[in-house]
Amino acid sequence: MTKNRPVTDIFRLLADDTRVDILRAVAVSQYELEQVGSGAAELAFSEIYEHVDVENTSKLSYHLGELTGTYLRKSDDGYSLSHAGERIVRFILSGNYEQPESFGPEPVDGVCVFCGEEALEAKLSHQFFRIDCTACEQQVTGQPITPAQVRTRDDDSLVQSVKLRTAEDARQIRQGMCPECGAHLSADVVAVPESPLPDADSFVVTSTCEECLREYNSPLTYSVVYHPASIAFHWDRGIDVTARGIWEFHEHVYEGHWTSEQTASDPEEYEVVLRHGDDAVRLYLDSAATVVETERVRGASGEF
Ligand SMILES: [Zn+2]
Ligand SMILES: [Zn+2]
């Protein structure tokens, strides 16, 4: 779509109150009409006319014509939202173009990955949910957040939602899918020997989306936490890692219970060990940080 038309033309189409009202009206009408499992309803011209404050049918017809192809699809049964229409109208309805309300600073559980202190505090910094250590004054994590995410929750539920989003995004990233735009992601493992992180993990997985240019970085140990072998290993020990925030993993790296190392080069291979008590799960990764094999190990402190 944007390959052939200037992007400014696409956005210029929306610089009109009636057209924004039409998109909103389509979403509202679909919401009112839809039965569970029926899929997105297609709306007749007359249904849209009922919901939009427009002088006459020829004006509505003109605006519908302008929106069709970019924001609306038209079939014999009527109008429905296109992909761009869906994205834009959900963005408008959710108010995600506003600034998020303020939050924090609130103390949160977990230890600082740099100094090991239990002195973490969460707050919003622009569009990011950010956690800083009040002991060493370093930022320990930052996650993008939406205004609707903040507006519809109390403090505890907001922190939970950040954990959930992180876990969901990490699962997609690990499978090579950009959580932002859905495009394919490629991953590389980068050694960061001068990293301020503890020596237990000096590798970072960096995944870049060639389409929307979002970049995702994660310590190698954290990149496998949501692998089914890790989820099951922890679940068997009473821990639901999918309900934990990234900052709650820091103590494992800080204390050296979670480690990574490079085991081969050309091509590179890596090994991550996540220890819990006397047991451990060992994950073998290829050069693109894909887990190729896993095994559980029983033994004293997981030292082997
Ligand atoms: Zn600290
Ligand atoms: Zn993307």
PDB file of C-alpha atoms and ligand atoms in Angstrom:
ATOM      1  CA  MET A   1       0.000   0.000   0.000  1.00  0.00           C
ATOM      2  CA  THR A   2       2.605   2.538   1.085  1.00  0.00           C
ATOM      3  CA  LYS A   3       4.981   1.326  -1.627  1.00  0.00           C
ATOM      4  CA  ASN A   4       2.984   3.161  -4.278  1.00  0.00           C
ATOM      5  CA  ARG A   5       1.511   6.106  -2.405  1.00  0.00           C
ATOM      6  CA  PRO A   6       3.286   8.753  -0.370  1.00  0.00           C
ATOM      7  CA  VAL A   7       2.671   8.134   3.338  1.00  0.00           C
ATOM      8  CA  THR A   8       1.618  11.750   3.771  1.00  0.00           C
ATOM      9  CA  ASP A   9      -1.337  11.069   1.416  1.00  0.00           C
ATOM     10  CA  ILE A  10      -2.430   8.213   3.649  1.00  0.00           C
ATOM     11  CA  PHE A  11      -2.462  10.453   6.723  1.00  0.00           C
ATOM     12  CA  ARG A  12      -3.911  13.452   4.901  1.00  0.00           C
ATOM     13  CA  LEU A  13      -7.035  11.335   4.319  1.00  0.00           C
ATOM     14  CA  LEU A  14      -7.673  11.512   8.078  1.00  0.00           C
ATOM     15  CA  ALA A  15      -7.377  15.291   8.389  1.00  0.00           C
ATOM     16  CA  ASP A  16     -11.140  15.620   8.388  1.00  0.00           C
ATOM     17  CA  ASP A  17     -13.554  15.302  11.316  1.00  0.00           C
ATOM     18  CA  THR A  18     -16.208  13.467   9.306  1.00  0.00           C
ATOM     19  CA  ARG A  19     -13.780  10.770   8.172  1.00  0.00           C
ATOM     20  CA  VAL A  20     -12.518  10.137  11.691  1.00  0.00           C
ATOM     21  CA  ASP A  21     -16.177   9.994  12.793  1.00  0.00           C
ATOM     22  CA  ILE A  22     -16.879   7.442  10.062  1.00  0.00           C
ATOM     23  CA  LEU A  23     -14.058   5.145  11.211  1.00  0.00           C
ATOM     24  CA  ARG A  24     -15.223   5.463  14.796  1.00  0.00           C
ATOM     25  CA  ALA A  25     -18.827   4.808  13.735  1.00  0.00           C
ATOM     26  CA  VAL A  26     -17.808   1.643  11.871  1.00  0.00           C
ATOM     27  CA  ALA A  27     -16.036   0.329  14.989  1.00  0.00           C
ATOM     28  CA  VAL A  28     -18.950   1.247  17.265  1.00  0.00           C
ATOM     29  CA  SER A  29     -21.522  -0.303  14.902  1.00  0.00           C
ATOM     30  CA  GLN A  30     -19.483  -3.493  14.557  1.00  0.00           C
ATOM     31  CA  TYR A  31     -19.189  -3.636  18.336  1.00  0.00           C
ATOM     32  CA  GLU A  32     -22.954  -3.280  18.710  1.00  0.00           C
ATOM     33  CA  LEU A  33     -23.797  -5.745  15.944  1.00  0.00           C
ATOM     34  CA  GLU A  34     -21.290  -8.475  16.533  1.00  0.00           C
ATOM     35  CA  GLN A  35     -22.356 -11.757  17.975  1.00  0.00           C
ATOM     36  CA  VAL A  36     -19.748 -13.992  19.539  1.00  0.00           C
ATOM     37  CA  GLY A  37     -17.895 -15.871  16.815  1.00  0.00           C
ATOM     38  CA  SER A  38     -19.568 -14.043  13.938  1.00  0.00           C
ATOM     39  CA  GLY A  39     -16.430 -12.156  12.832  1.00  0.00           C
ATOM     40  CA  ALA A  40     -16.292  -8.501  11.858  1.00  0.00           C
ATOM     41  CA  ALA A  41     -19.616  -7.258  10.562  1.00  0.00           C
ATOM     42  CA  GLU A  42     -19.879  -5.489   7.232  1.00  0.00           C
ATOM     43  CA  LEU A  43     -21.984  -2.367   7.453  1.00  0.00           C
ATOM     44  CA  ALA A  44     -24.474  -1.106   4.962  1.00  0.00           C
ATOM     45  CA  PHE A  45     -24.283   2.512   3.825  1.00  0.00           C
ATOM     46  CA  SER A  46     -27.510   3.273   5.721  1.00  0.00           C
ATOM     47  CA  GLU A  47     -26.097   1.888   8.999  1.00  0.00           C
ATOM     48  CA  ILE A  48     -23.063   4.142   8.769  1.00  0.00           C
ATOM     49  CA  TYR A  49     -25.269   7.109   7.835  1.00  0.00           C
ATOM     50  CA  GLU A  50     -27.257   6.581  11.055  1.00  0.00           C
ATOM     51  CA  HIS A  51     -24.132   6.857  13.184  1.00  0.00           C
ATOM     52  CA  VAL A  52     -22.349   9.791  11.545  1.00  0.00           C
ATOM     53  CA  ASP A  53     -23.235  13.458  11.797  1.00  0.00           C
ATOM     54  CA  VAL A  54     -23.011  14.349   8.104  1.00  0.00           C
ATOM     55  CA  GLU A  55     -25.249  16.712   6.098  1.00  0.00           C
ATOM     56  CA  ASN A  56     -26.460  14.364   3.398  1.00  0.00           C
ATOM     57  CA  THR A  57     -25.891  11.009   1.745  1.00  0.00           C
ATOM     58  CA  SER A  58     -23.794  12.385  -1.100  1.00  0.00           C
ATOM     59  CA  LYS A  59     -21.296  13.872   1.409  1.00  0.00           C
ATOM     60  CA  LEU A  60     -21.107  10.525   3.205  1.00  0.00           C
ATOM     61  CA  SER A  61     -20.702   8.744  -0.093  1.00  0.00           C
ATOM     62  CA  TYR A  62     -17.819  11.050  -1.009  1.00  0.00           C
ATOM     63  CA  HIS A  63     -15.972  10.482   2.314  1.00  0.00           C
ATOM     64  CA  LEU A  64     -16.549   6.722   2.205  1.00  0.00           C
ATOM     65  CA  GLY A  65     -15.053   6.736  -1.275  1.00  0.00           C
ATOM     66  CA  GLU A  66     -11.968   8.566   0.006  1.00  0.00           C
ATOM     67  CA  LEU A  67     -11.462   6.128   2.911  1.00  0.00           C
ATOM     68  CA  THR A  68     -12.099   2.974   0.899  1.00  0.00           C
ATOM     69  CA  GLY A  69      -8.955   1.213  -0.202  1.00  0.00           C
ATOM     70  CA  THR A  70      -6.857   2.563   2.664  1.00  0.00           C
ATOM     71  CA  TYR A  71      -8.919   2.519   5.861  1.00  0.00           C
ATOM     72  CA  LEU A  72     -12.049   0.697   4.719  1.00  0.00           C
ATOM     73  CA  ARG A  73     -12.812  -2.308   2.585  1.00  0.00           C
ATOM     74  CA  LYS A  74     -15.954  -2.477   0.517  1.00  0.00           C
ATOM     75  CA  SER A  75     -17.698  -5.654  -0.576  1.00  0.00           C
ATOM     76  CA  ASP A  76     -21.190  -6.440  -1.861  1.00  0.00           C
ATOM     77  CA  ASP A  77     -22.301  -6.746   1.786  1.00  0.00           C
ATOM     78  CA  GLY A  78     -20.995  -3.367   2.880  1.00  0.00           C
ATOM     79  CA  TYR A  79     -18.047  -1.669   4.536  1.00  0.00           C
ATOM     80  CA  SER A  80     -15.533  -2.970   7.067  1.00  0.00           C
ATOM     81  CA  LEU A  81     -12.192  -1.811   8.418  1.00  0.00           C
ATOM     82  CA  SER A  82      -8.943  -2.565   6.591  1.00  0.00           C
ATOM     83  CA  HIS A  83      -5.763  -3.394   8.493  1.00  0.00           C
ATOM     84  CA  ALA A  84      -4.793   0.303   8.591  1.00  0.00           C
ATOM     85  CA  GLY A  85      -8.377   1.195   9.567  1.00  0.00           C
ATOM     86  CA  GLU A  86      -8.289  -1.301  12.432  1.00  0.00           C
ATOM     87  CA  ARG A  87      -4.951   0.001  13.730  1.00  0.00           C
ATOM     88  CA  ILE A  88      -5.953   3.646  13.484  1.00  0.00           C
ATOM     89  CA  VAL A  89      -9.433   3.300  14.973  1.00  0.00           C
ATOM     90  CA  ARG A  90      -8.244   1.186  17.936  1.00  0.00           C
ATOM     91  CA  PHE A  91      -5.497   3.750  18.478  1.00  0.00           C
ATOM     92  CA  ILE A  92      -8.090   6.568  18.456  1.00  0.00           C
ATOM     93  CA  LEU A  93     -10.654   4.767  20.660  1.00  0.00           C
ATOM     94  CA  SER A  94      -8.067   3.675  23.244  1.00  0.00           C
ATOM     95  CA  GLY A  95      -6.751   7.238  23.545  1.00  0.00           C
ATOM     96  CA  ASN A  96      -3.217   5.963  23.062  1.00  0.00           C
ATOM     97  CA  TYR A  97      -2.200   9.219  21.399  1.00  0.00           C
ATOM     98  CA  GLU A  98      -2.443  10.913  24.822  1.00  0.00           C
ATOM     99  CA  GLN A  99       0.372  11.136  27.355  1.00  0.00           C
ATOM    100  CA  PRO A 100       0.241   8.336  29.935  1.00  0.00           C
ATOM    101  CA  GLU A 101      -0.862   9.434  33.401  1.00  0.00           C
ATOM    102  CA  SER A 102       1.903   9.586  35.974  1.00  0.00           C
ATOM    103  CA  PHE A 103       2.780   6.584  38.109  1.00  0.00           C
ATOM    104  CA  GLY A 104       5.216   6.043  40.956  1.00  0.00           C
ATOM    105  CA  PRO A 105       7.823   6.015  42.208  1.00  0.00           C
ATOM    106  CA  GLU A 106       6.578   2.766  43.773  1.00  0.00           C
ATOM    107  CA  PRO A 107       8.795   0.160  45.459  1.00  0.00           C
ATOM    108  CA  VAL A 108       8.798  -3.181  43.597  1.00  0.00           C
ATOM    109  CA  ASP A 109      10.140  -6.640  44.446  1.00  0.00           C
ATOM    110  CA  GLY A 110      13.450  -7.842  43.082  1.00  0.00           C
ATOM    111  CA  VAL A 111      17.141  -7.077  43.442  1.00  0.00           C
ATOM    112  CA  CYS A 112      19.382  -4.774  41.437  1.00  0.00           C
ATOM    113  CA  VAL A 113      21.397  -6.632  38.797  1.00  0.00           C
ATOM    114  CA  PHE A 114      24.326  -4.249  39.297  1.00  0.00           C
ATOM    115  CA  CYS A 115      24.671  -3.977  43.090  1.00  0.00           C
ATOM    116  CA  GLY A 116      22.465  -6.770  44.444  1.00  0.00           C
ATOM    117  CA  GLU A 117      20.441  -4.445  46.700  1.00  0.00           C
ATOM    118  CA  GLU A 118      16.696  -4.860  47.210  1.00  0.00           C
ATOM    119  CA  ALA A 119      16.023  -1.238  46.473  1.00  0.00           C
ATOM    120  CA  LEU A 120      14.034  -1.148  43.259  1.00  0.00           C
ATOM    121  CA  GLU A 121      11.562   1.567  42.446  1.00  0.00           C
ATOM    122  CA  ALA A 122       9.194   1.753  39.466  1.00  0.00           C
ATOM    123  CA  LYS A 123       7.912   4.895  37.796  1.00  0.00           C
ATOM    124  CA  LEU A 124       6.848   6.171  34.412  1.00  0.00           C
ATOM    125  CA  SER A 125       9.346   8.005  32.302  1.00  0.00           C
ATOM    126  CA  HIS A 126       7.593   9.316  29.185  1.00  0.00           C
ATOM    127  CA  GLN A 127       6.233   6.208  27.396  1.00  0.00           C
ATOM    128  CA  PHE A 128       8.364   3.823  29.434  1.00  0.00           C
ATOM    129  CA  PHE A 129       7.742   1.901  32.624  1.00  0.00           C
ATOM    130  CA  ARG A 130      11.113   2.184  34.207  1.00  0.00           C
ATOM    131  CA  ILE A 131      12.732   0.565  37.235  1.00  0.00           C
ATOM    132  CA  ASP A 132      15.692   2.172  38.940  1.00  0.00           C
ATOM    133  CA  CYS A 133      17.851   1.045  41.828  1.00  0.00           C
ATOM    134  CA  THR A 134      17.794   3.663  44.575  1.00  0.00           C
ATOM    135  CA  ALA A 135      21.016   2.221  46.060  1.00  0.00           C
ATOM    136  CA  CYS A 136      23.341   2.561  43.063  1.00  0.00           C
ATOM    137  CA  GLU A 137      21.093   4.891  41.051  1.00  0.00           C
ATOM    138  CA  GLN A 138      21.207   2.819  37.877  1.00  0.00           C
ATOM    139  CA  GLN A 139      18.293   1.961  35.645  1.00  0.00           C
ATOM    140  CA  VAL A 140      17.631  -1.779  35.788  1.00  0.00           C
ATOM    141  CA  THR A 141      14.848  -2.066  33.217  1.00  0.00           C
ATOM    142  CA  GLY A 142      12.633  -0.041  30.907  1.00  0.00           C
ATOM    143  CA  GLN A 143       9.572  -1.338  29.076  1.00  0.00           C
ATOM    144  CA  PRO A 144       7.319   0.565  26.660  1.00  0.00           C
ATOM    145  CA  ILE A 145       3.859   1.159  28.074  1.00  0.00           C
ATOM    146  CA  THR A 146       0.628   2.487  26.569  1.00  0.00           C
ATOM    147  CA  PRO A 147      -1.534   5.285  28.004  1.00  0.00           C
ATOM    148  CA  ALA A 148      -4.559   2.911  28.086  1.00  0.00           C
ATOM    149  CA  GLN A 149      -2.473   0.379  30.008  1.00  0.00           C
ATOM    150  CA  VAL A 150      -1.897   3.005  32.711  1.00  0.00           C
ATOM    151  CA  ARG A 151      -5.348   4.594  32.639  1.00  0.00           C
ATOM    152  CA  THR A 152      -7.345   1.388  33.158  1.00  0.00           C
ATOM    153  CA  ARG A 153      -5.350  -0.033  36.074  1.00  0.00           C
ATOM    154  CA  ASP A 154      -4.371   0.575  39.664  1.00  0.00           C
ATOM    155  CA  ASP A 155      -0.670   0.451  40.595  1.00  0.00           C
ATOM    156  CA  ASP A 156      -0.444  -3.283  41.368  1.00  0.00           C
ATOM    157  CA  SER A 157      -2.331  -4.290  38.284  1.00  0.00           C
ATOM    158  CA  LEU A 158      -0.156  -1.994  36.163  1.00  0.00           C
ATOM    159  CA  VAL A 159       3.012  -3.723  37.395  1.00  0.00           C
ATOM    160  CA  GLN A 160       1.359  -7.100  36.634  1.00  0.00           C
ATOM    161  CA  SER A 161       0.487  -5.922  33.132  1.00  0.00           C
ATOM    162  CA  VAL A 162       4.106  -4.941  32.464  1.00  0.00           C
ATOM    163  CA  LYS A 163       5.206  -8.444  33.504  1.00  0.00           C
ATOM    164  CA  LEU A 164       2.572 -10.012  31.255  1.00  0.00           C
ATOM    165  CA  ARG A 165       3.456  -7.887  28.246  1.00  0.00           C
ATOM    166  CA  THR A 166       7.162  -8.604  28.746  1.00  0.00           C
ATOM    167  CA  ALA A 167       6.571 -12.353  28.869  1.00  0.00           C
ATOM    168  CA  GLU A 168       4.271 -12.309  25.831  1.00  0.00           C
ATOM    169  CA  ASP A 169       6.675 -10.152  23.809  1.00  0.00           C
ATOM    170  CA  ALA A 170       9.653 -12.309  24.799  1.00  0.00           C
ATOM    171  CA  ARG A 171       7.858 -15.435  23.563  1.00  0.00           C
ATOM    172  CA  GLN A 172       7.220 -13.838  20.181  1.00  0.00           C
ATOM    173  CA  ILE A 173      10.759 -12.466  19.908  1.00  0.00           C
ATOM    174  CA  ARG A 174      12.188 -15.903  20.711  1.00  0.00           C
ATOM    175  CA  GLN A 175      10.107 -17.361  17.863  1.00  0.00           C
ATOM    176  CA  GLY A 176      11.333 -14.695  15.439  1.00  0.00           C
ATOM    177  CA  MET A 177       8.232 -12.506  15.327  1.00  0.00           C
ATOM    178  CA  CYS A 178       8.266  -8.741  15.862  1.00  0.00           C
ATOM    179  CA  PRO A 179       5.662  -7.972  18.584  1.00  0.00           C
ATOM    180  CA  GLU A 180       5.272  -4.485  17.149  1.00  0.00           C
ATOM    181  CA  CYS A 181       4.498  -5.188  13.482  1.00  0.00           C
ATOM    182  CA  GLY A 182       4.438  -8.968  13.054  1.00  0.00           C
ATOM    183  CA  ALA A 183       7.360  -9.114  10.609  1.00  0.00           C
ATOM    184  CA  HIS A 184      10.113 -11.722  10.768  1.00  0.00           C
ATOM    185  CA  LEU A 185      12.949 -10.991  13.207  1.00  0.00           C
ATOM    186  CA  SER A 186      16.498 -12.223  12.928  1.00  0.00           C
ATOM    187  CA  ALA A 187      18.610 -12.665  16.043  1.00  0.00           C
ATOM    188  CA  ASP A 188      22.317 -12.401  16.795  1.00  0.00           C
ATOM    189  CA  VAL A 189      24.267 -13.130  19.937  1.00  0.00           C
ATOM    190  CA  VAL A 190      26.738 -10.417  20.881  1.00  0.00           C
ATOM    191  CA  ALA A 191      29.467 -10.771  23.487  1.00  0.00           C
ATOM    192  CA  VAL A 192      29.581  -7.795  25.836  1.00  0.00           C
ATOM    193  CA  PRO A 193      32.762  -8.416  27.854  1.00  0.00           C
ATOM    194  CA  GLU A 194      32.803  -4.915  29.334  1.00  0.00           C
ATOM    195  CA  SER A 195      29.139  -5.185  30.351  1.00  0.00           C
ATOM    196  CA  PRO A 196      28.315  -3.856  33.827  1.00  0.00           C
ATOM    197  CA  LEU A 197      26.228  -7.007  34.259  1.00  0.00           C
ATOM    198  CA  PRO A 198      27.704  -9.754  36.427  1.00  0.00           C
ATOM    199  CA  ASP A 199      30.148 -12.152  34.726  1.00  0.00           C
ATOM    200  CA  ALA A 200      27.535 -14.910  34.937  1.00  0.00           C
ATOM    201  CA  ASP A 201      26.076 -13.669  31.658  1.00  0.00           C
ATOM    202  CA  SER A 202      28.091 -11.523  29.292  1.00  0.00           C
ATOM    203  CA  PHE A 203      26.062 -12.224  26.139  1.00  0.00           C
ATOM    204  CA  VAL A 204      23.192 -10.225  24.731  1.00  0.00           C
ATOM    205  CA  VAL A 205      20.691 -11.448  22.139  1.00  0.00           C
ATOM    206  CA  THR A 206      19.857  -8.650  19.789  1.00  0.00           C
ATOM    207  CA  SER A 207      16.889  -9.008  17.442  1.00  0.00           C
ATOM    208  CA  THR A 208      16.221  -6.343  14.858  1.00  0.00           C
ATOM    209  CA  CYS A 209      13.095  -5.889  12.800  1.00  0.00           C
ATOM    210  CA  GLU A 210      14.135  -4.912   9.279  1.00  0.00           C
ATOM    211  CA  GLU A 211      10.610  -3.594   8.630  1.00  0.00           C
ATOM    212  CA  CYS A 212       9.659  -1.317  11.547  1.00  0.00           C
ATOM    213  CA  LEU A 213      13.252  -0.981  12.826  1.00  0.00           C
ATOM    214  CA  ARG A 214      12.406  -1.927  16.409  1.00  0.00           C
ATOM    215  CA  GLU A 215      15.344  -3.497  18.174  1.00  0.00           C
ATOM    216  CA  TYR A 216      15.012  -5.922  21.059  1.00  0.00           C
ATOM    217  CA  ASN A 217      17.879  -6.768  23.383  1.00  0.00           C
ATOM    218  CA  SER A 218      17.985  -9.337  26.150  1.00  0.00           C
ATOM    219  CA  PRO A 219      20.695 -11.008  28.188  1.00  0.00           C
ATOM    220  CA  LEU A 220      21.185 -14.525  26.755  1.00  0.00           C
ATOM    221  CA  THR A 221      20.023 -16.141  30.012  1.00  0.00           C
ATOM    222  CA  TYR A 222      16.720 -14.187  29.978  1.00  0.00           C
ATOM    223  CA  SER A 223      16.082 -15.024  26.324  1.00  0.00           C
ATOM    224  CA  VAL A 224      15.458 -18.683  27.217  1.00  0.00           C
ATOM    225  CA  VAL A 225      13.483 -18.213  30.439  1.00  0.00           C
ATOM    226  CA  TYR A 226      10.185 -18.494  28.558  1.00  0.00           C
ATOM    227  CA  HIS A 227      11.275 -21.573  26.592  1.00  0.00           C
ATOM    228  CA  PRO A 228       8.905 -24.473  27.429  1.00  0.00           C
ATOM    229  CA  ALA A 229      11.786 -26.446  29.012  1.00  0.00           C
ATOM    230  CA  SER A 230      12.451 -23.570  31.421  1.00  0.00           C
ATOM    231  CA  ILE A 231       8.770 -22.883  32.071  1.00  0.00           C
ATOM    232  CA  ALA A 232       8.222 -26.576  32.923  1.00  0.00           C
ATOM    233  CA  PHE A 233      11.407 -26.827  35.024  1.00  0.00           C
ATOM    234  CA  HIS A 234      10.378 -23.838  37.132  1.00  0.00           C
ATOM    235  CA  TRP A 235       6.699 -24.844  37.257  1.00  0.00           C
ATOM    236  CA  ASP A 236       7.729 -28.198  38.748  1.00  0.00           C
ATOM    237  CA  ARG A 237       9.404 -26.189  41.510  1.00  0.00           C
ATOM    238  CA  GLY A 238       6.392 -24.012  42.227  1.00  0.00           C
ATOM    239  CA  ILE A 239       7.458 -21.021  40.148  1.00  0.00           C
ATOM    240  CA  ASP A 240       5.482 -19.539  37.282  1.00  0.00           C
ATOM    241  CA  VAL A 241       8.181 -17.693  35.335  1.00  0.00           C
ATOM    242  CA  THR A 242       5.574 -16.401  32.883  1.00  0.00           C
ATOM    243  CA  ALA A 243       4.136 -14.271  35.716  1.00  0.00           C
ATOM    244  CA  ARG A 244       7.523 -12.769  36.637  1.00  0.00           C
ATOM    245  CA  GLY A 245       8.973  -9.485  35.492  1.00  0.00           C
ATOM    246  CA  ILE A 246      12.426  -9.248  33.914  1.00  0.00           C
ATOM    247  CA  TRP A 247      13.690  -7.392  36.986  1.00  0.00           C
ATOM    248  CA  GLU A 248      12.715 -10.380  39.147  1.00  0.00           C
ATOM    249  CA  PHE A 249      15.261 -12.501  37.252  1.00  0.00           C
ATOM    250  CA  HIS A 250      18.166 -10.220  38.133  1.00  0.00           C
ATOM    251  CA  GLU A 251      18.949 -11.915  41.437  1.00  0.00           C
ATOM    252  CA  HIS A 252      19.603 -15.223  39.658  1.00  0.00           C
ATOM    253  CA  VAL A 253      22.215 -13.652  37.393  1.00  0.00           C
ATOM    254  CA  TYR A 254      23.633 -11.496  40.179  1.00  0.00           C
ATOM    255  CA  GLU A 255      24.124 -14.538  42.400  1.00  0.00           C
ATOM    256  CA  GLY A 256      25.529 -16.616  39.527  1.00  0.00           C
ATOM    257  CA  HIS A 257      22.700 -19.173  39.516  1.00  0.00           C
ATOM    258  CA  TRP A 258      21.891 -18.420  35.918  1.00  0.00           C
ATOM    259  CA  THR A 259      24.887 -18.504  33.597  1.00  0.00           C
ATOM    260  CA  SER A 260      25.733 -18.461  29.918  1.00  0.00           C
ATOM    261  CA  GLU A 261      28.851 -19.417  28.020  1.00  0.00           C
ATOM    262  CA  GLN A 262      30.024 -19.859  24.458  1.00  0.00           C
ATOM    263  CA  THR A 263      30.858 -23.518  23.829  1.00  0.00           C
ATOM    264  CA  ALA A 264      31.885 -23.482  20.157  1.00  0.00           C
ATOM    265  CA  SER A 265      32.789 -21.074  17.403  1.00  0.00           C
ATOM    266  CA  ASP A 266      32.303 -21.158  13.633  1.00  0.00           C
ATOM    267  CA  PRO A 267      29.469 -21.590  13.953  1.00  0.00           C
ATOM    268  CA  GLU A 268      28.981 -20.268  17.462  1.00  0.00           C
ATOM    269  CA  GLU A 269      27.160 -22.381  20.002  1.00  0.00           C
ATOM    270  CA  TYR A 270      26.081 -21.373  23.479  1.00  0.00           C
ATOM    271  CA  GLU A 271      24.952 -22.998  26.648  1.00  0.00           C
ATOM    272  CA  VAL A 272      22.678 -21.445  29.249  1.00  0.00           C
ATOM    273  CA  VAL A 273      22.223 -23.045  32.658  1.00  0.00           C
ATOM    274  CA  LEU A 274      19.326 -22.019  34.897  1.00  0.00           C
ATOM    275  CA  ARG A 275      19.864 -23.428  38.379  1.00  0.00           C
ATOM    276  CA  HIS A 276      17.299 -23.840  41.126  1.00  0.00           C
ATOM    277  CA  GLY A 277      18.398 -25.402  44.388  1.00  0.00           C
ATOM    278  CA  ASP A 278      20.335 -28.570  43.544  1.00  0.00           C
ATOM    279  CA  ASP A 279      18.815 -28.921  40.100  1.00  0.00           C
ATOM    280  CA  ALA A 280      19.279 -27.179  36.811  1.00  0.00           C
ATOM    281  CA  VAL A 281      17.972 -26.997  33.281  1.00  0.00           C
ATOM    282  CA  ARG A 282      20.604 -26.688  30.577  1.00  0.00           C
ATOM    283  CA  LEU A 283      19.714 -25.174  27.199  1.00  0.00           C
ATOM    284  CA  TYR A 284      21.908 -25.457  24.114  1.00  0.00           C
ATOM    285  CA  LEU A 285      21.632 -22.620  21.613  1.00  0.00           C
ATOM    286  CA  ASP A 286      22.848 -22.070  18.075  1.00  0.00           C
ATOM    287  CA  SER A 287      24.405 -18.880  16.697  1.00  0.00           C
ATOM    288  CA  ALA A 288      20.954 -17.297  16.246  1.00  0.00           C
ATOM    289  CA  ALA A 289      20.052 -17.942  19.902  1.00  0.00           C
ATOM    290  CA  THR A 290      17.612 -20.703  18.965  1.00  0.00           C
ATOM    291  CA  VAL A 291      17.370 -23.459  21.550  1.00  0.00           C
ATOM    292  CA  VAL A 292      18.319 -26.714  19.815  1.00  0.00           C
ATOM    293  CA  GLU A 293      18.428 -29.063  22.787  1.00  0.00           C
ATOM    294  CA  THR A 294      17.631 -29.050  26.483  1.00  0.00           C
ATOM    295  CA  GLU A 295      18.304 -31.305  29.426  1.00  0.00           C
ATOM    296  CA  ARG A 296      17.612 -31.353  33.124  1.00  0.00           C
ATOM    297  CA  VAL A 297      20.450 -31.997  35.523  1.00  0.00           C
ATOM    298  CA  ARG A 298      20.234 -33.215  39.091  1.00  0.00           C
ATOM    299  CA  GLY A 299      23.212 -32.526  41.308  1.00  0.00           C
ATOM    300  CA  ALA A 300      24.730 -30.555  44.128  1.00  0.00           C
ATOM    301  CA  SER A 301      23.976 -26.869  43.471  1.00  0.00           C
ATOM    302  CA  GLY A 302      23.821 -27.598  39.767  1.00  0.00           C
ATOM    303  CA  GLU A 303      27.633 -27.474  39.659  1.00  0.00           C
ATOM    304  CA  PHE A 304      28.927 -29.785  36.958  1.00  0.00           C
TER     305      PHE A 304
HETATM  306 ZN    ZN B   1      21.823  -1.109  42.382  1.00  0.00          ZN
HETATM  307 ZN    ZN B   2       8.648  -4.825  13.407  1.00  0.00          ZN
END
